[in-house]
């Protein structure tokens, strides 16, 4: 009797591209420059005492305006430093003892938060799971459905349901969630990883991305699928999955 166990540990590598843009209304000419422009009453960049420091502004957020090449924000005081943040949430996945007659599934979550960015990509950079002898599970190099009795390893980043046109083997996973809403954050699952019931895995693939011009957070859920067959080698399979987030400012 072959016993296969799969566990995954989501790691984190964060790559930042040097910033080339500023928020807060920086303007300059040959002879003059102004930073963090404030028009009207009630704005103060640094209100401080011996024990506290604050930034303050009156009024409501004015909103955002964009064109093909530029974006501008109006309203409260904003920092002038773009940033990218990616956080993986306690992601050890144990899929248990695998069976040739039914798939194993699991999920892990992470989020990406960006400010005044022009886009980012999230890449998975590791090989598929392998056992102690180095035998890998067969990765789904093109998007496909779960097929019990066929050795498969794949992921997607959307909600999977048994009622989808490409029926998933179970109801699991979640579509990317923009925080606070889609007017602030624009993260999506990448092509090949964005369809209910279809799974895929290639080392080096971009699995999530954002078109930019936002300053919010997107919460992602990775859905894992594993199937084995009668020829799958026995052992304990493992994968340490590293994600690389690359921003463009």
mmCIF file of C-alpha atoms in Angstrom:
data_model
loop_
_atom_site.group_PDB
_atom_site.id
_atom_site.type_symbol
_atom_site.label_atom_id
_atom_site.label_comp_id
_atom_site.label_asym_id
_atom_site.label_seq_id
_atom_site.Cartn_x
_atom_site.Cartn_y
_atom_site.Cartn_z
ATOM 1 C CA UNK A 1 0.000 0.000 0.000
ATOM 2 C CA UNK A 2 1.462 3.288 -1.060
ATOM 3 C CA UNK A 3 1.107 6.194 1.259
ATOM 4 C CA UNK A 4 1.746 9.648 -0.107
ATOM 5 C CA UNK A 5 1.628 12.747 1.961
ATOM 6 C CA UNK A 6 1.952 16.260 0.668
ATOM 7 C CA UNK A 7 2.711 19.276 2.722
ATOM 8 C CA UNK A 8 3.486 22.763 1.583
ATOM 9 C CA UNK A 9 5.126 25.732 3.230
ATOM 10 C CA UNK A 10 4.525 29.066 1.607
ATOM 11 C CA UNK A 11 7.628 31.216 1.843
ATOM 12 C CA UNK A 12 8.088 34.861 1.017
ATOM 13 C CA UNK A 13 10.607 36.774 -1.056
ATOM 14 C CA UNK A 14 9.907 40.432 -1.675
ATOM 15 C CA UNK A 15 11.576 42.380 -4.467
ATOM 16 C CA UNK A 16 11.095 46.112 -4.733
ATOM 17 C CA UNK A 17 11.871 48.231 -7.769
ATOM 18 C CA UNK A 18 13.281 51.677 -6.845
ATOM 19 C CA UNK A 19 10.578 54.314 -6.709
ATOM 20 C CA UNK A 20 10.426 56.906 -9.450
ATOM 21 C CA UNK A 21 7.170 58.619 -8.524
ATOM 22 C CA UNK A 22 5.860 60.537 -5.545
ATOM 23 C CA UNK A 23 2.484 61.027 -3.948
ATOM 24 C CA UNK A 24 1.240 64.133 -2.288
ATOM 25 C CA UNK A 25 1.548 66.594 -5.149
ATOM 26 C CA UNK A 26 5.273 67.039 -5.730
ATOM 27 C CA UNK A 27 5.830 69.646 -8.440
ATOM 28 C CA UNK A 28 9.040 71.189 -9.767
ATOM 29 C CA UNK A 29 10.510 73.453 -12.425
ATOM 30 C CA UNK A 30 14.002 74.737 -13.206
ATOM 31 C CA UNK A 31 13.916 77.152 -10.257
ATOM 32 C CA UNK A 32 11.232 75.897 -7.844
ATOM 33 C CA UNK A 33 9.961 72.741 -6.190
ATOM 34 C CA UNK A 34 7.058 72.064 -3.815
ATOM 35 C CA UNK A 35 6.426 68.856 -1.895
ATOM 36 C CA UNK A 36 3.234 67.528 -0.289
ATOM 37 C CA UNK A 37 1.115 70.419 -1.553
ATOM 38 C CA UNK A 38 -1.695 71.495 0.757
ATOM 39 C CA UNK A 39 -4.319 74.004 -0.343
ATOM 40 C CA UNK A 40 -6.864 75.346 2.142
ATOM 41 C CA UNK A 41 -7.115 75.331 5.908
ATOM 42 C CA UNK A 42 -6.560 72.500 8.314
ATOM 43 C CA UNK A 43 -3.573 70.750 6.743
ATOM 44 C CA UNK A 44 -0.307 70.209 8.583
ATOM 45 C CA UNK A 45 2.422 67.723 7.701
ATOM 46 C CA UNK A 46 4.032 67.526 11.121
ATOM 47 C CA UNK A 47 2.185 68.487 14.303
ATOM 48 C CA UNK A 48 4.450 67.490 17.178
ATOM 49 C CA UNK A 49 5.081 67.739 20.908
ATOM 50 C CA UNK A 50 7.813 66.202 23.088
ATOM 51 C CA UNK A 51 5.868 62.887 23.140
ATOM 52 C CA UNK A 52 3.679 62.766 20.003
ATOM 53 C CA UNK A 53 3.690 63.544 16.315
ATOM 54 C CA UNK A 54 0.803 63.610 13.846
ATOM 55 C CA UNK A 55 -0.207 64.586 10.337
ATOM 56 C CA UNK A 56 -3.566 66.238 9.951
ATOM 57 C CA UNK A 57 -6.041 67.342 7.327
ATOM 58 C CA UNK A 58 -9.627 68.544 7.140
ATOM 59 C CA UNK A 59 -12.184 67.578 4.532
ATOM 60 C CA UNK A 60 -13.137 64.473 2.614
ATOM 61 C CA UNK A 61 -11.120 62.507 0.111
ATOM 62 C CA UNK A 62 -11.336 64.151 -3.294
ATOM 63 C CA UNK A 63 -10.847 60.942 -5.264
ATOM 64 C CA UNK A 64 -8.575 59.870 -8.092
ATOM 65 C CA UNK A 65 -8.215 60.924 -11.719
ATOM 66 C CA UNK A 66 -6.171 59.036 -14.305
ATOM 67 C CA UNK A 67 -5.122 59.035 -17.943
ATOM 68 C CA UNK A 68 -3.074 56.604 -20.022
ATOM 69 C CA UNK A 69 0.185 57.937 -18.545
ATOM 70 C CA UNK A 70 -0.648 59.706 -15.258
ATOM 71 C CA UNK A 71 -2.641 59.315 -12.057
ATOM 72 C CA UNK A 72 -3.440 61.888 -9.374
ATOM 73 C CA UNK A 73 -5.000 61.633 -5.914
ATOM 74 C CA UNK A 74 -6.743 64.410 -4.016
ATOM 75 C CA UNK A 75 -7.830 64.708 -0.405
ATOM 76 C CA UNK A 76 -6.117 63.805 2.860
ATOM 77 C CA UNK A 77 -2.383 64.054 3.417
ATOM 78 C CA UNK A 78 -0.514 61.193 1.776
ATOM 79 C CA UNK A 79 3.049 59.910 2.238
ATOM 80 C CA UNK A 80 5.440 60.492 -0.652
ATOM 81 C CA UNK A 81 6.996 57.004 -0.561
ATOM 82 C CA UNK A 82 5.493 54.274 -2.786
ATOM 83 C CA UNK A 83 5.671 50.781 -1.334
ATOM 84 C CA UNK A 84 4.784 47.147 -1.896
ATOM 85 C CA UNK A 85 3.906 44.721 0.899
ATOM 86 C CA UNK A 86 3.276 40.975 0.691
ATOM 87 C CA UNK A 87 2.282 38.883 3.714
ATOM 88 C CA UNK A 88 1.770 35.109 3.837
ATOM 89 C CA UNK A 89 -0.705 33.956 6.476
ATOM 90 C CA UNK A 90 0.429 30.885 8.443
ATOM 91 C CA UNK A 91 0.551 28.545 5.479
ATOM 92 C CA UNK A 92 1.448 24.944 6.286
ATOM 93 C CA UNK A 93 -0.788 22.649 4.240
ATOM 94 C CA UNK A 94 -1.048 18.924 4.987
ATOM 95 C CA UNK A 95 -3.085 17.053 2.374
ATOM 96 C CA UNK A 96 -2.913 13.768 4.254
ATOM 97 C CA UNK A 97 -2.716 10.323 2.716
ATOM 98 C CA UNK A 98 -3.445 10.524 -0.995
ATOM 99 C CA UNK A 99 -5.712 8.188 -2.911
ATOM 100 C CA UNK A 100 -5.885 7.125 -6.556
ATOM 101 C CA UNK A 101 -9.686 7.344 -6.480
ATOM 102 C CA UNK A 102 -10.252 10.818 -5.036
ATOM 103 C CA UNK A 103 -8.355 14.139 -5.176
ATOM 104 C CA UNK A 104 -6.792 15.960 -2.262
ATOM 105 C CA UNK A 105 -7.335 19.698 -1.918
ATOM 106 C CA UNK A 106 -6.112 22.476 0.339
ATOM 107 C CA UNK A 107 -5.753 26.243 0.541
ATOM 108 C CA UNK A 108 -3.333 28.908 1.733
ATOM 109 C CA UNK A 109 -3.675 32.695 1.810
ATOM 110 C CA UNK A 110 -1.526 35.760 1.293
ATOM 111 C CA UNK A 111 -2.109 39.422 0.552
ATOM 112 C CA UNK A 112 -0.385 42.117 -1.454
ATOM 113 C CA UNK A 113 -0.737 45.775 -0.557
ATOM 114 C CA UNK A 114 0.570 48.519 -2.806
ATOM 115 C CA UNK A 115 0.585 52.309 -2.718
ATOM 116 C CA UNK A 116 0.643 54.568 -5.824
ATOM 117 C CA UNK A 117 2.010 51.686 -7.877
ATOM 118 C CA UNK A 118 1.954 51.066 -11.603
ATOM 119 C CA UNK A 119 1.426 47.348 -11.185
ATOM 120 C CA UNK A 120 2.974 44.232 -9.689
ATOM 121 C CA UNK A 121 3.334 40.532 -10.386
ATOM 122 C CA UNK A 122 3.510 37.551 -8.017
ATOM 123 C CA UNK A 123 5.602 34.614 -9.249
ATOM 124 C CA UNK A 124 5.867 31.077 -7.836
ATOM 125 C CA UNK A 125 9.507 30.030 -8.205
ATOM 126 C CA UNK A 126 9.674 26.422 -6.942
ATOM 127 C CA UNK A 127 9.500 22.944 -8.444
ATOM 128 C CA UNK A 128 6.368 20.849 -7.781
ATOM 129 C CA UNK A 129 6.282 18.525 -4.730
ATOM 130 C CA UNK A 130 8.748 15.613 -4.662
ATOM 131 C CA UNK A 131 9.339 12.670 -2.338
ATOM 132 C CA UNK A 132 12.436 11.788 -0.310
ATOM 133 C CA UNK A 133 14.069 10.174 -3.344
ATOM 134 C CA UNK A 134 13.486 13.250 -5.479
ATOM 135 C CA UNK A 135 10.588 11.861 -7.530
ATOM 136 C CA UNK A 136 8.233 14.762 -8.364
ATOM 137 C CA UNK A 137 4.488 14.763 -8.741
ATOM 138 C CA UNK A 138 3.435 15.471 -12.305
ATOM 139 C CA UNK A 139 2.704 19.201 -12.633
ATOM 140 C CA UNK A 140 -0.214 20.336 -14.794
ATOM 141 C CA UNK A 141 1.699 22.468 -17.308
ATOM 142 C CA UNK A 142 -1.530 23.557 -18.992
ATOM 143 C CA UNK A 143 -4.787 24.409 -17.249
ATOM 144 C CA UNK A 144 -6.984 21.356 -16.803
ATOM 145 C CA UNK A 145 -9.656 19.707 -14.690
ATOM 146 C CA UNK A 146 -9.168 17.263 -11.836
ATOM 147 C CA UNK A 147 -8.805 13.704 -13.123
ATOM 148 C CA UNK A 148 -8.661 11.050 -10.360
ATOM 149 C CA UNK A 149 -6.399 8.182 -11.380
ATOM 150 C CA UNK A 150 -4.093 10.589 -13.230
ATOM 151 C CA UNK A 151 -1.076 11.986 -11.404
ATOM 152 C CA UNK A 152 -1.609 15.755 -11.156
ATOM 153 C CA UNK A 153 -0.383 18.713 -9.158
ATOM 154 C CA UNK A 154 -1.933 22.110 -9.827
ATOM 155 C CA UNK A 155 -3.149 25.321 -8.250
ATOM 156 C CA UNK A 156 -5.449 28.226 -8.986
ATOM 157 C CA UNK A 157 -6.374 31.471 -7.199
ATOM 158 C CA UNK A 158 -10.163 31.521 -7.543
ATOM 159 C CA UNK A 159 -13.267 30.071 -5.941
ATOM 160 C CA UNK A 160 -13.787 26.465 -6.969
ATOM 161 C CA UNK A 161 -17.280 24.977 -7.000
ATOM 162 C CA UNK A 162 -18.762 21.675 -8.070
ATOM 163 C CA UNK A 163 -21.361 23.618 -10.072
ATOM 164 C CA UNK A 164 -18.880 25.437 -12.322
ATOM 165 C CA UNK A 165 -18.839 24.662 -16.076
ATOM 166 C CA UNK A 166 -15.502 22.972 -15.360
ATOM 167 C CA UNK A 167 -16.732 21.172 -12.266
ATOM 168 C CA UNK A 168 -14.279 21.337 -9.377
ATOM 169 C CA UNK A 169 -13.893 18.211 -7.200
ATOM 170 C CA UNK A 170 -15.040 20.174 -4.138
ATOM 171 C CA UNK A 171 -16.096 23.642 -3.052
ATOM 172 C CA UNK A 172 -12.890 25.339 -1.909
ATOM 173 C CA UNK A 173 -10.878 28.494 -2.468
ATOM 174 C CA UNK A 174 -11.899 32.134 -2.880
ATOM 175 C CA UNK A 175 -11.676 34.740 -5.619
ATOM 176 C CA UNK A 176 -9.192 37.593 -5.026
ATOM 177 C CA UNK A 177 -10.719 40.108 -2.610
ATOM 178 C CA UNK A 178 -9.945 43.841 -3.043
ATOM 179 C CA UNK A 179 -9.651 45.801 0.208
ATOM 180 C CA UNK A 180 -11.463 48.078 0.838
ATOM 181 C CA UNK A 181 -13.010 47.619 -2.641
ATOM 182 C CA UNK A 182 -12.186 47.406 -6.342
ATOM 183 C CA UNK A 183 -11.880 51.165 -6.736
ATOM 184 C CA UNK A 184 -8.764 51.037 -4.548
ATOM 185 C CA UNK A 185 -7.157 47.651 -5.325
ATOM 186 C CA UNK A 186 -6.885 45.888 -8.686
ATOM 187 C CA UNK A 187 -5.218 42.537 -8.003
ATOM 188 C CA UNK A 188 -6.374 39.561 -10.068
ATOM 189 C CA UNK A 189 -5.457 35.914 -10.625
ATOM 190 C CA UNK A 190 -3.263 35.546 -13.719
ATOM 191 C CA UNK A 191 -4.248 33.726 -16.889
ATOM 192 C CA UNK A 192 -4.211 29.976 -16.363
ATOM 193 C CA UNK A 193 -4.883 30.382 -12.648
ATOM 194 C CA UNK A 194 -8.106 32.363 -12.931
ATOM 195 C CA UNK A 195 -10.810 29.822 -13.854
ATOM 196 C CA UNK A 196 -13.032 27.829 -11.530
ATOM 197 C CA UNK A 197 -12.271 24.112 -11.717
ATOM 198 C CA UNK A 198 -9.121 24.497 -13.846
ATOM 199 C CA UNK A 199 -5.693 23.984 -12.268
ATOM 200 C CA UNK A 200 -2.148 24.517 -13.467
ATOM 201 C CA UNK A 201 1.434 24.735 -12.222
ATOM 202 C CA UNK A 202 4.657 25.779 -13.892
ATOM 203 C CA UNK A 203 7.742 26.879 -12.003
ATOM 204 C CA UNK A 204 8.270 30.585 -12.698
ATOM 205 C CA UNK A 205 4.685 31.347 -13.695
ATOM 206 C CA UNK A 206 3.054 34.622 -12.710
ATOM 207 C CA UNK A 207 0.068 33.545 -10.607
ATOM 208 C CA UNK A 208 -1.311 36.966 -9.573
ATOM 209 C CA UNK A 209 -0.938 40.527 -10.788
ATOM 210 C CA UNK A 210 -2.222 44.080 -10.623
ATOM 211 C CA UNK A 211 -2.655 46.677 -13.340
ATOM 212 C CA UNK A 212 -1.638 49.408 -10.906
ATOM 213 C CA UNK A 213 -3.001 52.912 -10.282
ATOM 214 C CA UNK A 214 -4.184 51.825 -6.867
ATOM 215 C CA UNK A 215 -3.304 52.016 -3.221
ATOM 216 C CA UNK A 216 -5.230 49.183 -1.632
ATOM 217 C CA UNK A 217 -4.796 45.549 -0.650
ATOM 218 C CA UNK A 218 -5.786 42.373 -2.458
ATOM 219 C CA UNK A 219 -6.302 39.162 -0.469
ATOM 220 C CA UNK A 220 -5.465 35.988 -2.395
ATOM 221 C CA UNK A 221 -6.243 32.322 -1.740
ATOM 222 C CA UNK A 222 -4.159 29.604 -3.395
ATOM 223 C CA UNK A 223 -6.155 26.410 -4.026
ATOM 224 C CA UNK A 224 -4.098 23.206 -4.299
ATOM 225 C CA UNK A 225 -5.131 20.040 -6.137
ATOM 226 C CA UNK A 226 -3.335 16.663 -6.057
ATOM 227 C CA UNK A 227 -4.255 13.398 -7.775
ATOM 228 C CA UNK A 228 -2.189 10.194 -7.966
ATOM 229 C CA UNK A 229 -2.342 6.964 -9.923
ATOM 230 C CA UNK A 230 -1.190 3.385 -9.494
ATOM 231 C CA UNK A 231 2.302 4.230 -10.733
ATOM 232 C CA UNK A 232 2.899 7.170 -8.390
ATOM 233 C CA UNK A 233 5.964 6.500 -6.263
ATOM 234 C CA UNK A 234 5.412 6.004 -2.549
ATOM 235 C CA UNK A 235 6.809 8.418 -0.018
ATOM 236 C CA UNK A 236 6.231 11.679 1.768
ATOM 237 C CA UNK A 237 6.028 14.506 -0.738
ATOM 238 C CA UNK A 238 6.892 18.075 0.166
ATOM 239 C CA UNK A 239 7.162 21.475 -1.437
ATOM 240 C CA UNK A 240 8.457 24.727 -0.023
ATOM 241 C CA UNK A 241 6.725 27.296 -2.195
ATOM 242 C CA UNK A 242 8.386 30.696 -2.460
ATOM 243 C CA UNK A 243 6.470 33.642 -3.865
ATOM 244 C CA UNK A 244 8.221 36.659 -5.366
ATOM 245 C CA UNK A 245 6.344 39.966 -5.649
ATOM 246 C CA UNK A 246 7.816 42.498 -8.072
ATOM 247 C CA UNK A 247 6.466 46.042 -8.263
ATOM 248 C CA UNK A 248 6.738 48.662 -10.985
ATOM 249 C CA UNK A 249 6.541 52.292 -9.900
#
